[in-house]
Each structure stands twice: as structure tokens, then as C-alpha cells.
Amino acid sequence: MRFMALCSSGLGSSFMVELNIKKALTSLGVTNADVTHSDLGGASPQDADVFIVGRDLADAAAHFSPLVVLDSLIDQQELETKLRDICQKEGLL
Amino acid sequence: MPHEQPRTESSPVTVLTIPEHRIRFLESSRWREAVRETLSPLVEDKLAEPRYVETILDSVADGSGLYMDLGHGIMLAHSRPENGALGTGLSLGIARQPVFLNNAADHAIRQIWGLCATDSHTHQETMAGLAAVLVNPESRDQIASARTVSDVLTAIAAA
């Protein structure tokens, strides 16, 4: 299962979210996940199975699916809750 | 399953390093001045061109840069490498009073972290250290209420 964090620059906030996703998946007990980050312009909907963005980019990233939208990019609790939901939906948990 | 894992002596620790002169206490309540003052040490240290700062300000002003608001009153002010990044580095501005990005009520900021990087991969350690500090609610609060540079460094070291 491939997870991709997206932001406009592709190296700041999305990189941080990638690191937070890895931490969250470990804590949820999800193994064999591939987590990366990219800028919105350079990514295509085929590049991953789940995409993660912050609330301010939700509209710009609407063509990526499934899309997890975060209110805060540094709230580990929120991230874990939303990743748990998507992992259950995708049959990983 | 508990969310918090106890830290032990053997836990891998990523230490975030930021030179003291790149930590500023911001007096202005105007968002442009606050962001500019936070990023100025990166320009002075020749890690970013002046246009790097202007690109960030422009993108916040046109709304496309509001994603730099990470939540919890923290902004990660950064742009793409080709917009004038010359090296990799961090700076920090702590606002005495909240500044509102683009004057938007739902974008109140107390801490601005300035970041420049020349590519998407070589600053892994910096980002890991920064993530460790910023996802920690205690560290965030300690930095927001810091009165001195030494308070900030203590909070970063404890994250």
C-alpha cells in the first residue's frame, strides 16, 4: 500500500507529513506500507493508493483519491485517527 | 494501544540544531513584517536569495501559500528550491502577539519556522528533528511562551 503526502513545494510540509505518517503507521501496527512525499504539480493520481494533504490544499488536490485531509499537519492524534479509518476501509487493519 | 511510548535511554534521538542568531523575537503584529524578519537570517547567511522571501509572501497573499500554516499556531515558511534557495537551513521567529496570515482570522500564528532547502531529500535530518519538535504539544507550548533564546533551545533539546 502506497501513501503519498502532498504540498505545493514538495519538500517542507509534505516531507514532515511523510515522517509523521511513518510514525503513525508504526504505532497503528501497519507494516509493508510505502510512504513518500511530492509536490502537487509533480504527482499523478496513479503514484499512490492514498494521498494526504492539509486543509488549505484540499481543493487543489481534489483529483487525488482517496484523499485524507488534515486540519493540522502536526497533530499526530488527528493523523492516527484518520489513517486508522482509511486503513480499515482499505482492509489493512 | 497507548499512543505515548515512554522514552528510554536507548531511544533514537534526532536533535534539531538551529544557530542562536537565527532565532528572533518578533515585535510586529503585521504578518508580512513577521515573516520577513523570521526569514532575514537565512538571507544574511546566504542560504536564500531575497526573492525566496518575496515568493513566500506573494503566495500567502494570493492564498496559495496558506498551507504553510501547519495548525496549532505554527507556520512553516518555505518555498520551492528554484525560488531562490541557496542552501539548507532553519530560522525561527516567535511572535509576542499572534499575527494573522493574509489577515485571515483562522490563520493565527505564534511561531514561524523559516526553512530553505536545495532539494527534496538532503535535509532529512533537519525535517526529522523539526517534526519531532512540532508534533510534541509540550515543546510547541514551551517555544511559544519562551522569553529568551535559551528558553527556546531548552525546549528544542527536550523534545
mmCIF file of C-alpha atoms in Angstrom:
data_model
loop_
_atom_site.group_PDB
_atom_site.id
_atom_site.type_symbol
_atom_site.label_atom_id
_atom_site.label_comp_id
_atom_site.label_asym_id
_atom_site.label_seq_id
_atom_site.Cartn_x
_atom_site.Cartn_y
_atom_site.Cartn_z
ATOM 1 C CA MET A 1 0.000 0.000 0.000
ATOM 2 C CA ARG A 2 1.438 3.353 -1.048
ATOM 3 C CA PHE A 3 0.847 6.573 0.881
ATOM 4 C CA MET A 4 1.845 9.970 -0.502
ATOM 5 C CA ALA A 5 1.877 13.314 1.319
ATOM 6 C CA LEU A 6 1.397 16.305 -0.974
ATOM 7 C CA CYS A 7 2.165 20.011 -0.665
ATOM 8 C CA SER A 8 2.975 22.843 -3.045
ATOM 9 C CA SER A 9 6.720 22.919 -2.530
ATOM 10 C CA GLY A 10 7.215 19.165 -2.219
ATOM 11 C CA LEU A 11 9.943 19.440 0.389
ATOM 12 C CA GLY A 12 8.710 21.159 3.537
ATOM 13 C CA SER A 13 5.310 20.333 4.900
ATOM 14 C CA SER A 14 4.779 17.199 2.797
ATOM 15 C CA PHE A 15 8.150 15.856 3.924
ATOM 16 C CA MET A 16 7.171 16.463 7.535
ATOM 17 C CA VAL A 17 3.819 14.761 6.993
ATOM 18 C CA GLU A 18 5.599 11.780 5.418
ATOM 19 C CA LEU A 19 7.675 11.378 8.576
ATOM 20 C CA ASN A 20 4.568 11.711 10.747
ATOM 21 C CA ILE A 21 2.684 9.143 8.619
ATOM 22 C CA LYS A 22 5.509 6.630 9.050
ATOM 23 C CA LYS A 23 5.394 7.136 12.803
ATOM 24 C CA ALA A 24 1.590 6.816 12.866
ATOM 25 C CA LEU A 25 1.540 3.633 10.757
ATOM 26 C CA THR A 26 4.153 2.051 13.017
ATOM 27 C CA SER A 27 2.057 2.903 16.017
ATOM 28 C CA LEU A 28 -1.077 1.509 14.326
ATOM 29 C CA GLY A 29 0.811 -1.695 13.519
ATOM 30 C CA VAL A 30 0.598 -1.286 9.740
ATOM 31 C CA THR A 31 3.586 -2.876 8.068
ATOM 32 C CA ASN A 32 4.609 -3.050 4.400
ATOM 33 C CA ALA A 33 3.488 0.498 3.683
ATOM 34 C CA ASP A 34 5.430 2.649 1.260
ATOM 35 C CA VAL A 35 5.341 6.323 2.295
ATOM 36 C CA THR A 36 6.614 9.169 0.116
ATOM 37 C CA HIS A 37 6.057 12.899 -0.448
ATOM 38 C CA SER A 38 5.759 15.051 -3.527
ATOM 39 C CA ASP A 39 4.697 18.438 -4.802
ATOM 40 C CA LEU A 40 1.173 18.669 -6.166
ATOM 41 C CA GLY A 41 2.300 19.587 -9.674
ATOM 42 C CA GLY A 42 4.698 16.662 -9.955
ATOM 43 C CA ALA A 43 2.363 13.950 -8.661
ATOM 44 C CA SER A 44 -0.234 11.975 -10.568
ATOM 45 C CA PRO A 45 -3.242 10.057 -9.170
ATOM 46 C CA GLN A 46 -1.514 6.785 -10.119
ATOM 47 C CA ASP A 47 1.502 7.488 -7.914
ATOM 48 C CA ALA A 48 -0.045 6.154 -4.687
ATOM 49 C CA ASP A 49 -3.040 4.372 -3.186
ATOM 50 C CA VAL A 50 -3.786 7.027 -0.539
ATOM 51 C CA PHE A 51 -2.993 10.766 -0.652
ATOM 52 C CA ILE A 52 -2.679 13.083 2.338
ATOM 53 C CA VAL A 53 -2.919 16.906 2.285
ATOM 54 C CA GLY A 54 -3.567 19.800 4.645
ATOM 55 C CA ARG A 55 -6.922 21.592 4.637
ATOM 56 C CA ASP A 56 -5.681 24.518 2.554
ATOM 57 C CA LEU A 57 -4.795 22.249 -0.358
ATOM 58 C CA ALA A 58 -7.927 20.076 -0.292
ATOM 59 C CA ASP A 59 -9.464 21.805 -3.321
ATOM 60 C CA ALA A 60 -6.244 21.841 -5.318
ATOM 61 C CA ALA A 61 -5.794 18.106 -4.644
ATOM 62 C CA ALA A 62 -9.406 17.083 -5.297
ATOM 63 C CA HIS A 63 -8.417 14.869 -8.246
ATOM 64 C CA PHE A 64 -6.354 12.607 -5.966
ATOM 65 C CA SER A 65 -8.323 9.751 -4.447
ATOM 66 C CA PRO A 66 -8.737 8.536 -1.804
ATOM 67 C CA LEU A 67 -7.728 11.830 -0.190
ATOM 68 C CA VAL A 68 -7.146 12.293 3.528
ATOM 69 C CA VAL A 69 -7.497 15.957 4.517
ATOM 70 C CA LEU A 70 -5.778 17.113 7.705
ATOM 71 C CA ASP A 71 -6.825 20.160 9.747
ATOM 72 C CA SER A 72 -3.322 20.319 11.165
ATOM 73 C CA LEU A 73 -0.130 18.879 9.692
ATOM 74 C CA ILE A 74 1.447 18.477 13.127
ATOM 75 C CA ASP A 75 -1.363 16.829 15.073
ATOM 76 C CA GLN A 76 -0.298 13.220 15.484
ATOM 77 C CA GLN A 77 -3.574 12.276 17.153
ATOM 78 C CA GLU A 78 -5.627 13.538 14.212
ATOM 79 C CA LEU A 79 -3.313 11.834 11.732
ATOM 80 C CA GLU A 80 -3.529 8.484 13.521
ATOM 81 C CA THR A 81 -7.314 8.637 13.732
ATOM 82 C CA LYS A 82 -7.703 9.436 10.037
ATOM 83 C CA LEU A 83 -5.113 6.863 8.955
ATOM 84 C CA ARG A 84 -6.794 4.211 11.100
ATOM 85 C CA ASP A 85 -10.086 4.924 9.296
ATOM 86 C CA ILE A 86 -8.580 4.721 5.840
ATOM 87 C CA CYS A 87 -6.555 1.601 6.692
ATOM 88 C CA GLN A 88 -9.718 -0.103 7.944
ATOM 89 C CA LYS A 89 -11.536 0.894 4.773
ATOM 90 C CA GLU A 90 -8.704 -0.435 2.644
ATOM 91 C CA GLY A 91 -8.548 -3.654 4.627
ATOM 92 C CA LEU A 92 -5.101 -3.083 6.166
ATOM 93 C CA LEU A 93 -6.377 -3.237 9.736
ATOM 94 C CA MET B 1 -2.796 0.567 22.443
ATOM 95 C CA PRO B 2 -1.203 3.581 24.146
ATOM 96 C CA HIS B 3 -0.226 6.477 21.928
ATOM 97 C CA GLU B 4 2.694 7.655 24.027
ATOM 98 C CA GLN B 5 5.707 5.454 24.255
ATOM 99 C CA PRO B 6 7.988 6.071 27.201
ATOM 100 C CA ARG B 7 11.342 7.491 26.190
ATOM 101 C CA THR B 8 14.252 5.373 27.236
ATOM 102 C CA GLU B 9 17.983 5.876 27.157
ATOM 103 C CA SER B 10 18.195 3.704 24.072
ATOM 104 C CA SER B 11 15.562 5.601 22.014
ATOM 105 C CA PRO B 12 16.951 7.087 18.838
ATOM 106 C CA VAL B 13 17.045 10.836 19.303
ATOM 107 C CA THR B 14 17.114 13.275 16.441
ATOM 108 C CA VAL B 15 18.486 16.563 17.637
ATOM 109 C CA LEU B 16 17.354 19.692 15.882
ATOM 110 C CA THR B 17 20.094 22.267 15.545
ATOM 111 C CA ILE B 18 19.428 25.923 14.918
ATOM 112 C CA PRO B 19 22.067 28.639 15.368
ATOM 113 C CA GLU B 20 21.151 31.142 18.088
ATOM 114 C CA HIS B 21 21.361 34.139 15.782
ATOM 115 C CA ARG B 22 18.603 32.687 13.632
ATOM 116 C CA ILE B 23 16.092 32.781 16.495
ATOM 117 C CA ARG B 24 14.218 36.095 16.685
ATOM 118 C CA PHE B 25 11.506 37.525 18.882
ATOM 119 C CA LEU B 26 9.074 39.372 16.653
ATOM 120 C CA GLU B 27 7.592 42.680 17.724
ATOM 121 C CA SER B 28 5.427 43.374 14.681
ATOM 122 C CA SER B 29 1.822 42.241 14.593
ATOM 123 C CA ARG B 30 1.803 42.556 10.805
ATOM 124 C CA TRP B 31 2.191 39.224 9.104
ATOM 125 C CA ARG B 32 4.424 40.359 6.247
ATOM 126 C CA GLU B 33 6.914 42.003 8.594
ATOM 127 C CA ALA B 34 6.861 38.982 10.889
ATOM 128 C CA VAL B 35 7.584 36.526 8.072
ATOM 129 C CA ARG B 36 10.240 38.825 6.598
ATOM 130 C CA GLU B 37 12.025 39.246 9.922
ATOM 131 C CA THR B 38 11.949 35.491 10.560
ATOM 132 C CA LEU B 39 13.498 34.712 7.173
ATOM 133 C CA SER B 40 16.071 37.513 7.176
ATOM 134 C CA PRO B 41 18.796 35.436 8.928
ATOM 135 C CA LEU B 42 18.599 32.892 6.085
ATOM 136 C CA VAL B 43 19.223 35.667 3.578
ATOM 137 C CA GLU B 44 22.015 37.160 5.730
ATOM 138 C CA ASP B 45 23.649 33.737 5.977
ATOM 139 C CA LYS B 46 23.443 33.407 2.169
ATOM 140 C CA LEU B 47 21.186 30.368 2.387
ATOM 141 C CA ALA B 48 18.409 32.113 0.484
ATOM 142 C CA GLU B 49 18.119 34.933 -2.010
ATOM 143 C CA PRO B 50 15.837 37.881 -1.157
ATOM 144 C CA ARG B 51 13.398 36.682 -3.836
ATOM 145 C CA TYR B 52 12.877 33.471 -1.836
ATOM 146 C CA VAL B 53 11.282 35.597 0.884
ATOM 147 C CA GLU B 54 9.198 37.591 -1.592
ATOM 148 C CA THR B 55 7.876 34.396 -3.229
ATOM 149 C CA ILE B 56 6.678 33.163 0.141
ATOM 150 C CA LEU B 57 4.986 36.490 0.923
ATOM 151 C CA ASP B 58 3.323 36.582 -2.509
ATOM 152 C CA SER B 59 1.975 33.047 -2.203
ATOM 153 C CA VAL B 60 0.474 33.755 1.226
ATOM 154 C CA ALA B 61 -1.068 36.940 -0.153
ATOM 155 C CA ASP B 62 -2.696 35.155 -3.090
ATOM 156 C CA GLY B 63 -3.953 32.374 -0.811
ATOM 157 C CA SER B 64 -1.959 29.534 -2.373
ATOM 158 C CA GLY B 65 0.606 29.660 0.430
ATOM 159 C CA LEU B 66 -1.802 29.355 3.328
ATOM 160 C CA TYR B 67 -0.968 25.653 3.535
ATOM 161 C CA MET B 68 2.226 26.769 5.262
ATOM 162 C CA ASP B 69 0.008 27.179 8.333
ATOM 163 C CA LEU B 70 0.612 23.761 9.926
ATOM 164 C CA GLY B 71 -2.003 24.290 12.621
ATOM 165 C CA HIS B 72 -1.546 24.954 16.359
ATOM 166 C CA GLY B 73 -0.340 28.489 15.606
ATOM 167 C CA ILE B 74 2.723 27.361 13.678
ATOM 168 C CA MET B 75 3.798 28.416 10.198
ATOM 169 C CA LEU B 76 6.478 26.648 8.175
ATOM 170 C CA ALA B 77 7.593 29.435 5.840
ATOM 171 C CA HIS B 78 9.202 27.783 2.824
ATOM 172 C CA SER B 79 9.135 27.609 -0.940
ATOM 173 C CA ARG B 80 10.432 25.533 -3.798
ATOM 174 C CA PRO B 81 14.231 25.318 -4.257
ATOM 175 C CA GLU B 82 14.149 27.093 -7.620
ATOM 176 C CA ASN B 83 12.628 30.171 -5.981
ATOM 177 C CA GLY B 84 15.977 31.219 -4.588
ATOM 178 C CA ALA B 85 17.154 28.612 -2.084
ATOM 179 C CA LEU B 86 20.971 28.571 -1.927
ATOM 180 C CA GLY B 87 21.459 26.083 0.884
ATOM 181 C CA THR B 88 19.692 24.242 3.657
ATOM 182 C CA GLY B 89 18.801 25.987 6.879
ATOM 183 C CA LEU B 90 16.254 26.869 9.507
ATOM 184 C CA SER B 91 15.260 30.063 11.270
ATOM 185 C CA LEU B 92 12.643 30.770 13.914
ATOM 186 C CA GLY B 93 10.513 33.790 14.726
ATOM 187 C CA ILE B 94 8.416 33.867 17.878
ATOM 188 C CA ALA B 95 5.585 36.377 17.842
ATOM 189 C CA ARG B 96 4.857 38.257 21.065
ATOM 190 C CA GLN B 97 1.280 38.565 19.855
ATOM 191 C CA PRO B 98 -0.424 36.436 17.192
ATOM 192 C CA VAL B 99 -0.058 37.521 13.576
ATOM 193 C CA PHE B 100 -2.806 36.643 11.107
ATOM 194 C CA LEU B 101 -1.575 35.290 7.775
ATOM 195 C CA ASN B 102 -3.143 37.260 4.956
ATOM 196 C CA ASN B 103 -5.172 38.918 7.749
ATOM 197 C CA ALA B 104 -7.332 35.773 7.941
ATOM 198 C CA ALA B 105 -8.917 35.138 11.341
ATOM 199 C CA ASP B 106 -8.449 31.363 11.030
ATOM 200 C CA HIS B 107 -4.706 31.647 10.369
ATOM 201 C CA ALA B 108 -3.401 32.978 13.679
ATOM 202 C CA ILE B 109 0.338 32.320 14.022
ATOM 203 C CA ARG B 110 2.568 32.462 17.112
ATOM 204 C CA GLN B 111 5.644 30.652 15.752
ATOM 205 C CA ILE B 112 7.169 30.991 12.321
ATOM 206 C CA TRP B 113 9.767 28.456 11.246
ATOM 207 C CA GLY B 114 11.716 29.532 8.167
ATOM 208 C CA LEU B 115 13.041 26.695 6.021
ATOM 209 C CA CYS B 116 15.098 26.653 2.883
ATOM 210 C CA ALA B 117 16.447 23.560 1.163
ATOM 211 C CA THR B 118 18.036 22.999 -2.219
ATOM 212 C CA ASP B 119 16.399 19.652 -2.919
ATOM 213 C CA SER B 120 13.774 17.373 -1.532
ATOM 214 C CA HIS B 121 15.997 14.785 0.131
ATOM 215 C CA THR B 122 19.225 16.071 1.666
ATOM 216 C CA HIS B 123 17.518 17.815 4.576
ATOM 217 C CA GLN B 124 16.050 14.625 6.017
ATOM 218 C CA GLU B 125 17.703 15.093 9.396
ATOM 219 C CA THR B 126 16.549 18.695 9.695
ATOM 220 C CA MET B 127 12.974 17.708 8.888
ATOM 221 C CA ALA B 128 13.015 14.741 11.247
ATOM 222 C CA GLY B 129 14.247 16.985 14.061
ATOM 223 C CA LEU B 130 11.705 19.670 13.253
ATOM 224 C CA ALA B 131 8.855 17.150 13.057
ATOM 225 C CA ALA B 132 9.830 15.760 16.453
ATOM 226 C CA VAL B 133 9.629 19.244 17.986
ATOM 227 C CA LEU B 134 6.439 20.349 16.260
ATOM 228 C CA VAL B 135 4.286 17.264 16.865
ATOM 229 C CA ASN B 136 5.077 17.475 20.575
ATOM 230 C CA PRO B 137 2.374 19.629 22.244
ATOM 231 C CA GLU B 138 4.632 20.458 25.210
ATOM 232 C CA SER B 139 7.519 21.621 23.009
ATOM 233 C CA ARG B 140 5.175 23.752 20.922
ATOM 234 C CA ASP B 141 3.809 25.476 24.020
ATOM 235 C CA GLN B 142 7.248 25.951 25.583
ATOM 236 C CA ILE B 143 8.578 27.573 22.427
ATOM 237 C CA ALA B 144 5.510 29.785 22.029
ATOM 238 C CA SER B 145 5.920 31.090 25.574
ATOM 239 C CA ALA B 146 9.740 31.347 25.509
ATOM 240 C CA ARG B 147 11.141 34.681 26.675
ATOM 241 C CA THR B 148 14.763 34.091 25.755
ATOM 242 C CA VAL B 149 16.769 32.234 23.113
ATOM 243 C CA SER B 150 17.974 29.937 25.856
ATOM 244 C CA ASP B 151 14.332 29.024 26.694
ATOM 245 C CA VAL B 152 13.867 28.057 23.048
ATOM 246 C CA LEU B 153 16.996 25.920 22.918
ATOM 247 C CA THR B 154 15.972 24.153 26.129
ATOM 248 C CA ALA B 155 12.532 23.373 24.678
ATOM 249 C CA ILE B 156 14.050 22.062 21.452
ATOM 250 C CA ALA B 157 16.532 19.884 23.332
ATOM 251 C CA ALA B 158 13.758 18.378 25.455
ATOM 252 C CA ALA B 159 11.530 17.426 22.511
#
